[in-house]
Amino acid sequence: MKRDGRPHHGPDDASAHTVEGYLLARTHREQARREAEDLCTRMPWLTTAQAEDVTAHYLHRRMELTRHILLTTAERAGQLREEYETRYTALRRSLLRRHTACACVLLTCAAGLGALASVSFR
């Protein structure tokens, strides 16, 4: 963990994220291929070449859609992270100001009581 409470991201984390992204992409691609093949089996009049074209076209469009969705989601996650970090910083500063004000009030009261006690015991 870093000093600011965020986890440390090193080269091992980057490699793990790369492998995870690759596996996720492969999973989406295989699922899209199965869907395309299922679609082609529902159209028995297609020739083999036509079925391959439909499969390729479906696969291409589906991967474009998946890429777009993932990029949009990642962009929004970045925006939300920035918004939450800004809000967290503002709340933390507000809390620090309140605690500082309370500490000042307590110190002032303690000093006043100490002065009052020293005057009254003379």
Coordinates of N, CA, C and O in Angstrom, one line a residue:
M1 N 0.8 -1.2 0.0 CA 0.0 0.0 0.0 C 0.9 1.2 0.0 O 1.9 1.3 0.7
K2 N 0.4 2.3 -0.7 CA 1.1 3.5 -0.7 C 0.7 4.3 0.5 O -0.3 4.0 1.2
R3 N 1.3 5.4 0.7 CA 1.0 6.3 1.9 C -0.4 6.8 1.8 O -1.0 7.0 2.8
D4 N -0.9 7.1 0.6 CA -2.2 7.6 0.5 C -3.3 6.6 0.6 O -4.5 6.9 0.4
G5 N -3.0 5.4 0.9 CA -4.0 4.3 1.1 C -4.3 3.5 -0.1 O -5.1 2.6 0.0
R6 N -3.8 3.9 -1.3 CA -4.1 3.2 -2.5 C -3.1 2.0 -2.6 O -2.0 2.1 -2.2
P7 N -3.6 0.9 -3.2 CA -2.7 -0.2 -3.4 C -1.6 0.1 -4.4 O -1.8 0.9 -5.3
H8 N -0.4 -0.5 -4.2 CA 0.7 -0.3 -5.1 C 0.6 -1.1 -6.3 O 0.3 -2.3 -6.2
H9 N 0.7 -0.5 -7.5 CA 0.6 -1.3 -8.7 C 1.9 -1.4 -9.4 O 2.5 -0.4 -9.9
G10 N 2.5 -2.6 -9.3 CA 3.8 -2.8 -9.9 C 3.7 -3.5 -11.2 O 2.7 -3.7 -11.8
P11 N 4.9 -4.0 -11.7 CA 4.9 -4.7 -13.0 C 4.1 -6.0 -13.0 O 3.5 -6.4 -14.0
D12 N 4.1 -6.7 -11.8 CA 3.4 -7.9 -11.7 C 1.9 -7.7 -11.9 O 1.2 -8.4 -12.5
D13 N 1.4 -6.6 -11.3 CA 0.0 -6.2 -11.4 C -0.3 -5.9 -12.9 O -1.4 -6.3 -13.4
A14 N 0.5 -5.2 -13.6 CA 0.3 -4.9 -15.0 C 0.2 -6.1 -15.8 O -0.6 -6.3 -16.7
S15 N 1.1 -7.1 -15.5 CA 1.1 -8.4 -16.3 C -0.2 -9.1 -16.0 O -0.8 -9.7 -16.9
A16 N -0.6 -9.1 -14.7 CA -1.8 -9.8 -14.4 C -3.0 -9.2 -15.1 O -3.9 -9.9 -15.6
H17 N -3.1 -7.9 -15.1 CA -4.2 -7.2 -15.8 C -4.2 -7.5 -17.3 O -5.2 -7.6 -17.9
T18 N -3.0 -7.5 -17.9 CA -2.9 -7.8 -19.3 C -3.4 -9.2 -19.6 O -4.2 -9.4 -20.5
V19 N -3.0 -10.2 -18.8 CA -3.5 -11.6 -19.0 C -5.0 -11.7 -18.7 O -5.7 -12.3 -19.5
E20 N -5.4 -11.0 -17.7 CA -6.9 -11.0 -17.4 C -7.6 -10.4 -18.6 O -8.7 -10.9 -19.0
G21 N -7.2 -9.3 -19.1 CA -7.8 -8.7 -20.3 C -7.8 -9.6 -21.5 O -8.8 -9.7 -22.2
Y22 N -6.7 -10.3 -21.7 CA -6.6 -11.2 -22.9 C -7.6 -12.3 -22.7 O -8.4 -12.7 -23.6
L23 N -7.7 -12.9 -21.5 CA -8.6 -14.0 -21.2 C -10.1 -13.5 -21.4 O -10.9 -14.3 -21.9
L24 N -10.4 -12.3 -20.9 CA -11.7 -11.8 -21.0 C -12.1 -11.6 -22.5 O -13.2 -11.9 -22.9
A25 N -11.1 -11.1 -23.3 CA -11.4 -10.9 -24.7 C -11.6 -12.2 -25.4 O -12.5 -12.3 -26.3
R26 N -10.8 -13.2 -25.1 CA -11.0 -14.5 -25.7 C -12.4 -15.1 -25.3 O -13.0 -15.7 -26.2
T27 N -12.8 -14.9 -24.1 CA -14.1 -15.4 -23.7 C -15.2 -14.8 -24.5 O -16.1 -15.4 -24.9
H28 N -15.1 -13.4 -24.6 CA -16.2 -12.7 -25.4 C -16.1 -13.2 -26.8 O -17.2 -13.3 -27.4
R29 N -15.0 -13.4 -27.4 CA -14.8 -13.8 -28.8 C -15.4 -15.2 -29.0 O -16.2 -15.4 -30.0
E30 N -15.1 -16.1 -28.1 CA -15.7 -17.4 -28.2 C -17.2 -17.5 -28.0 O -17.9 -18.2 -28.7
Q31 N -17.7 -16.6 -27.1 CA -19.2 -16.6 -26.9 C -19.8 -16.0 -28.2 O -20.8 -16.5 -28.7
A32 N -19.2 -15.0 -28.8 CA -19.7 -14.4 -30.0 C -19.7 -15.4 -31.2 O -20.6 -15.5 -32.0
R33 N -18.6 -16.2 -31.2 CA -18.5 -17.2 -32.3 C -19.6 -18.2 -32.1 O -20.3 -18.6 -33.1
R34 N -19.9 -18.7 -30.9 CA -21.0 -19.6 -30.6 C -22.3 -19.1 -31.0 O -23.2 -19.8 -31.6
E35 N -22.6 -17.8 -30.7 CA -23.8 -17.2 -31.1 C -24.0 -17.1 -32.6 O -25.1 -17.3 -33.1
A36 N -22.9 -16.7 -33.3 CA -22.9 -16.6 -34.7 C -23.2 -18.0 -35.4 O -24.0 -18.1 -36.3
E37 N -22.6 -19.0 -34.8 CA -22.8 -20.4 -35.4 C -24.2 -20.8 -35.1 O -24.8 -21.5 -35.9
D38 N -24.7 -20.5 -33.9 CA -26.1 -20.8 -33.6 C -27.1 -20.1 -34.5 O -28.1 -20.7 -35.0
L39 N -26.8 -18.9 -34.8 CA -27.6 -18.1 -35.8 C -27.6 -18.8 -37.2 O -28.6 -18.9 -37.8
C40 N -26.4 -19.2 -37.6 CA -26.3 -19.9 -38.9 C -27.0 -21.2 -39.0 O -27.5 -21.6 -40.0
T41 N -27.0 -21.9 -37.9 CA -27.7 -23.2 -37.9 C -29.2 -23.0 -38.0 O -30.0 -23.9 -38.4
R42 N -29.7 -21.9 -37.6 CA -31.2 -21.6 -37.7 C -31.5 -21.2 -39.1 O -32.7 -21.0 -39.4
M43 N -30.5 -21.0 -40.0 CA -30.8 -20.6 -41.4 C -30.1 -21.7 -42.3 O -29.0 -21.5 -42.8
P44 N -30.8 -22.9 -42.4 CA -30.2 -24.0 -43.1 C -30.0 -23.8 -44.6 O -29.2 -24.5 -45.2
W45 N -30.6 -22.8 -45.1 CA -30.5 -22.5 -46.6 C -29.2 -21.8 -46.9 O -28.9 -21.7 -48.1
L46 N -28.4 -21.3 -45.9 CA -27.1 -20.7 -46.3 C -26.1 -21.7 -46.7 O -26.0 -22.8 -46.2
T47 N -25.3 -21.3 -47.7 CA -24.2 -22.2 -48.1 C -23.1 -22.1 -47.1 O -23.2 -21.2 -46.2
T48 N -22.1 -22.9 -47.2 CA -21.0 -22.9 -46.3 C -20.3 -21.5 -46.3 O -20.0 -20.9 -45.3
A49 N -20.1 -21.0 -47.5 CA -19.4 -19.7 -47.7 C -20.3 -18.6 -47.1 O -19.7 -17.7 -46.4
Q50 N -21.6 -18.6 -47.3 CA -22.5 -17.6 -46.8 C -22.5 -17.7 -45.2 O -22.4 -16.7 -44.5
A51 N -22.5 -18.9 -44.7 CA -22.5 -19.1 -43.2 C -21.2 -18.5 -42.6 O -21.2 -17.9 -41.6
E52 N -20.1 -18.8 -43.3 CA -18.8 -18.2 -42.9 C -18.8 -16.7 -42.9 O -18.3 -16.1 -42.0
D53 N -19.4 -16.1 -44.0 CA -19.5 -14.7 -44.1 C -20.4 -14.1 -43.0 O -20.0 -13.1 -42.4
V54 N -21.5 -14.7 -42.7 CA -22.4 -14.2 -41.7 C -21.7 -14.3 -40.3 O -21.7 -13.4 -39.5
T55 N -21.0 -15.5 -40.1 CA -20.3 -15.6 -38.8 C -19.2 -14.6 -38.7 O -19.1 -14.0 -37.6
A56 N -18.4 -14.3 -39.7 CA -17.4 -13.3 -39.7 C -17.9 -11.9 -39.4 O -17.4 -11.2 -38.6
H57 N -19.0 -11.6 -40.1 CA -19.6 -10.3 -40.0 C -20.2 -10.1 -38.5 O -19.9 -9.1 -37.9
Y58 N -20.9 -11.1 -38.1 CA -21.4 -11.1 -36.7 C -20.3 -11.0 -35.7 O -20.4 -10.2 -34.8
L59 N -19.3 -11.8 -35.8 CA -18.1 -11.7 -34.9 C -17.5 -10.3 -34.9 O -17.2 -9.8 -33.8
H60 N -17.3 -9.8 -36.1 CA -16.7 -8.4 -36.2 C -17.5 -7.4 -35.5 O -17.0 -6.6 -34.7
R61 N -18.8 -7.4 -35.8 CA -19.7 -6.4 -35.2 C -19.8 -6.6 -33.7 O -19.8 -5.6 -32.9
R62 N -19.9 -7.8 -33.2 CA -20.0 -8.1 -31.8 C -18.8 -7.6 -31.1 O -18.8 -7.0 -30.0
M63 N -17.6 -7.9 -31.6 CA -16.3 -7.4 -31.0 C -16.2 -5.9 -31.0 O -15.8 -5.4 -30.0
E64 N -16.7 -5.2 -32.0 CA -16.7 -3.8 -32.0 C -17.6 -3.3 -30.9 O -17.3 -2.3 -30.2
L65 N -18.8 -3.9 -30.7 CA -19.7 -3.5 -29.7 C -19.1 -3.7 -28.3 O -19.2 -2.9 -27.4
T66 N -18.5 -4.9 -28.1 CA -17.9 -5.2 -26.8 C -16.8 -4.2 -26.5 O -16.7 -3.7 -25.4
R67 N -16.0 -3.9 -27.5 CA -14.9 -3.0 -27.3 C -15.4 -1.6 -26.9 O -15.0 -0.9 -26.0
H68 N -16.5 -1.2 -27.6 CA -17.1 0.1 -27.3 C -17.7 0.2 -25.9 O -17.5 1.1 -25.1
I69 N -18.4 -0.9 -25.5 CA -18.9 -1.0 -24.2 C -17.9 -0.9 -23.1 O -18.0 -0.2 -22.1
L70 N -16.8 -1.7 -23.3 CA -15.7 -1.7 -22.3 C -15.0 -0.4 -22.2 O -14.7 0.1 -21.1
L71 N -14.7 0.3 -23.3 CA -14.1 1.6 -23.3 C -15.0 2.6 -22.6 O -14.5 3.4 -21.8
T72 N -16.3 2.6 -22.9 CA -17.2 3.5 -22.3 C -17.2 3.3 -20.8 O -17.2 4.2 -20.0
T73 N -17.3 2.0 -20.4 CA -17.3 1.7 -19.0 C -16.0 2.1 -18.2 O -16.1 2.7 -17.1
A74 N -14.9 1.9 -18.9 CA -13.6 2.3 -18.3 C -13.5 3.8 -18.2 O -13.1 4.3 -17.1
E75 N -14.0 4.5 -19.2 CA -14.0 6.0 -19.1 C -14.9 6.5 -18.0 O -14.5 7.3 -17.2
R76 N -16.1 5.9 -17.9 CA -17.0 6.3 -16.8 C -16.4 6.0 -15.4 O -16.6 6.7 -14.5
A77 N -15.8 4.8 -15.3 CA -15.1 4.4 -14.0 C -14.1 5.5 -13.6 O -14.0 5.8 -12.5
G78 N -13.3 5.9 -14.6 CA -12.3 6.9 -14.4 C -12.9 8.3 -13.9 O -12.4 8.9 -13.0
Q79 N -14.0 8.6 -14.5 CA -14.7 9.9 -14.1 C -15.2 9.7 -12.7 O -15.1 10.7 -11.9
L80 N -15.9 8.6 -12.4 CA -16.4 8.4 -11.1 C -15.3 8.4 -10.0 O -15.4 9.0 -9.0
R81 N -14.2 7.8 -10.3 CA -13.1 7.8 -9.4 C -12.6 9.2 -9.1 O -12.4 9.5 -8.0
E82 N -12.5 10.0 -10.2 CA -12.0 11.4 -10.0 C -13.1 12.1 -9.1 O -12.7 12.9 -8.2
E83 N -14.3 12.0 -9.4 CA -15.4 12.6 -8.6 C -15.3 12.2 -7.2 O -15.4 13.1 -6.3
Y84 N -15.2 10.9 -6.9 CA -15.2 10.4 -5.5 C -13.9 10.9 -4.8 O -14.0 11.2 -3.6
E85 N -12.8 10.9 -5.5 CA -11.6 11.4 -4.9 C -11.7 12.9 -4.5 O -11.2 13.3 -3.4
T86 N -12.3 13.7 -5.4 CA -12.5 15.1 -5.1 C -13.4 15.3 -3.9 O -13.1 16.1 -3.0
R87 N -14.5 14.5 -3.9 CA -15.4 14.6 -2.8 C -14.8 14.2 -1.5 O -14.9 14.8 -0.4
Y88 N -14.0 13.1 -1.5 CA -13.3 12.5 -0.3 C -12.3 13.6 0.2 O -12.3 13.8 1.4
T89 N -11.6 14.2 -0.7 CA -10.6 15.2 -0.3 C -11.3 16.4 0.4 O -10.9 16.9 1.5
A90 N -12.5 16.8 -0.2 CA -13.2 17.9 0.4 C -13.8 17.5 1.8 O -13.7 18.3 2.8
L91 N -14.3 16.3 1.9 CA -14.8 15.9 3.2 C -13.7 15.8 4.3 O -13.9 16.1 5.4
R92 N -12.5 15.3 3.8 CA -11.4 15.1 4.7 C -10.9 16.5 5.2 O -10.7 16.7 6.4
R93 N -10.9 17.5 4.3 CA -10.5 18.8 4.7 C -11.5 19.4 5.7 O -11.1 20.1 6.7
S94 N -12.8 19.2 5.4 CA -13.8 19.7 6.3 C -13.7 19.1 7.7 O -13.8 19.8 8.7
L95 N -13.5 17.8 7.7 CA -13.4 17.1 9.0 C -12.1 17.6 9.8 O -12.2 17.8 11.0
L96 N -11.0 17.9 9.1 CA -9.8 18.4 9.7 C -10.1 19.8 10.3 O -9.7 20.1 11.4
R97 N -10.8 20.6 9.5 CA -11.1 22.0 10.0 C -12.0 21.9 11.3 O -11.8 22.6 12.2
R98 N -13.0 21.0 11.3 CA -13.8 20.9 12.4 C -13.1 20.4 13.7 O -13.3 20.9 14.8
H99 N -12.2 19.4 13.4 CA -11.4 18.9 14.6 C -10.5 19.9 15.1 O -10.3 20.1 16.3
T100 N -9.9 20.7 14.2 CA -9.0 21.8 14.6 C -9.8 22.8 15.4 O -9.3 23.3 16.4
A101 N -11.0 23.2 14.9 CA -11.8 24.2 15.7 C -12.2 23.7 17.0 O -12.1 24.4 18.0
C102 N -12.5 22.4 17.1 CA -12.9 21.8 18.4 C -11.7 21.8 19.4 O -11.8 22.1 20.6
A103 N -10.5 21.4 18.8 CA -9.3 21.4 19.6 C -9.0 22.8 20.1 O -8.6 23.0 21.3
C104 N -9.1 23.8 19.3 CA -8.9 25.2 19.7 C -9.8 25.6 20.8 O -9.4 26.3 21.8
V105 N -11.1 25.3 20.7 CA -12.1 25.6 21.7 C -11.8 24.9 23.0 O -11.8 25.5 24.1
L106 N -11.4 23.6 22.9 CA -11.0 22.9 24.2 C -9.8 23.5 24.8 O -9.7 23.6 26.0
L107 N -8.8 23.8 24.0 CA -7.6 24.5 24.6 C -7.9 25.8 25.2 O -7.3 26.2 26.3
T108 N -8.7 26.6 24.5 CA -9.1 27.9 25.1 C -9.8 27.7 26.4 O -9.6 28.5 27.3
C109 N -10.8 26.8 26.4 CA -11.5 26.5 27.7 C -10.6 26.1 28.8 O -10.7 26.5 29.9
A110 N -9.7 25.2 28.5 CA -8.7 24.7 29.5 C -7.8 25.8 30.0 O -7.6 25.9 31.2
A111 N -7.4 26.7 29.1 CA -6.5 27.8 29.5 C -7.3 28.8 30.3 O -6.8 29.3 31.3
G112 N -8.6 29.0 29.9 CA -9.4 29.9 30.7 C -9.7 29.3 32.1 O -9.6 30.0 33.1
L113 N -10.0 28.0 32.2 CA -10.2 27.4 33.5 C -8.9 27.4 34.3 O -9.0 27.6 35.6
G114 N -7.8 27.2 33.7 CA -6.5 27.2 34.4 C -6.3 28.6 34.9 O -5.8 28.8 36.1
A115 N -6.5 29.6 34.2 CA -6.3 31.0 34.6 C -7.3 31.3 35.7 O -6.9 32.0 36.7
L116 N -8.5 30.9 35.6 CA -9.5 31.1 36.6 C -9.2 30.4 37.9 O -9.3 31.0 39.0
A117 N -8.6 29.2 37.8 CA -8.2 28.5 39.0 C -7.0 29.1 39.7 O -7.0 29.2 40.9
S118 N -6.1 29.6 38.9 CA -4.9 30.2 39.5 C -5.3 31.6 40.2 O -4.7 31.9 41.2
V119 N -6.2 32.3 39.6 CA -6.7 33.6 40.2 C -7.5 33.3 41.5 O -7.3 34.0 42.5
S120 N -8.3 32.3 41.5 CA -9.2 32.0 42.6 C -8.4 31.4 43.8 O -8.8 31.5 44.9
F121 N -7.2 30.7 43.5 CA -6.4 30.1 44.6 C -5.4 31.1 45.2 O -4.7 30.8 46.1
R122 N -5.3 32.2 44.7 CA -4.3 33.2 45.2 C -4.8 33.9 46.4 O -5.7 34.1 47.0

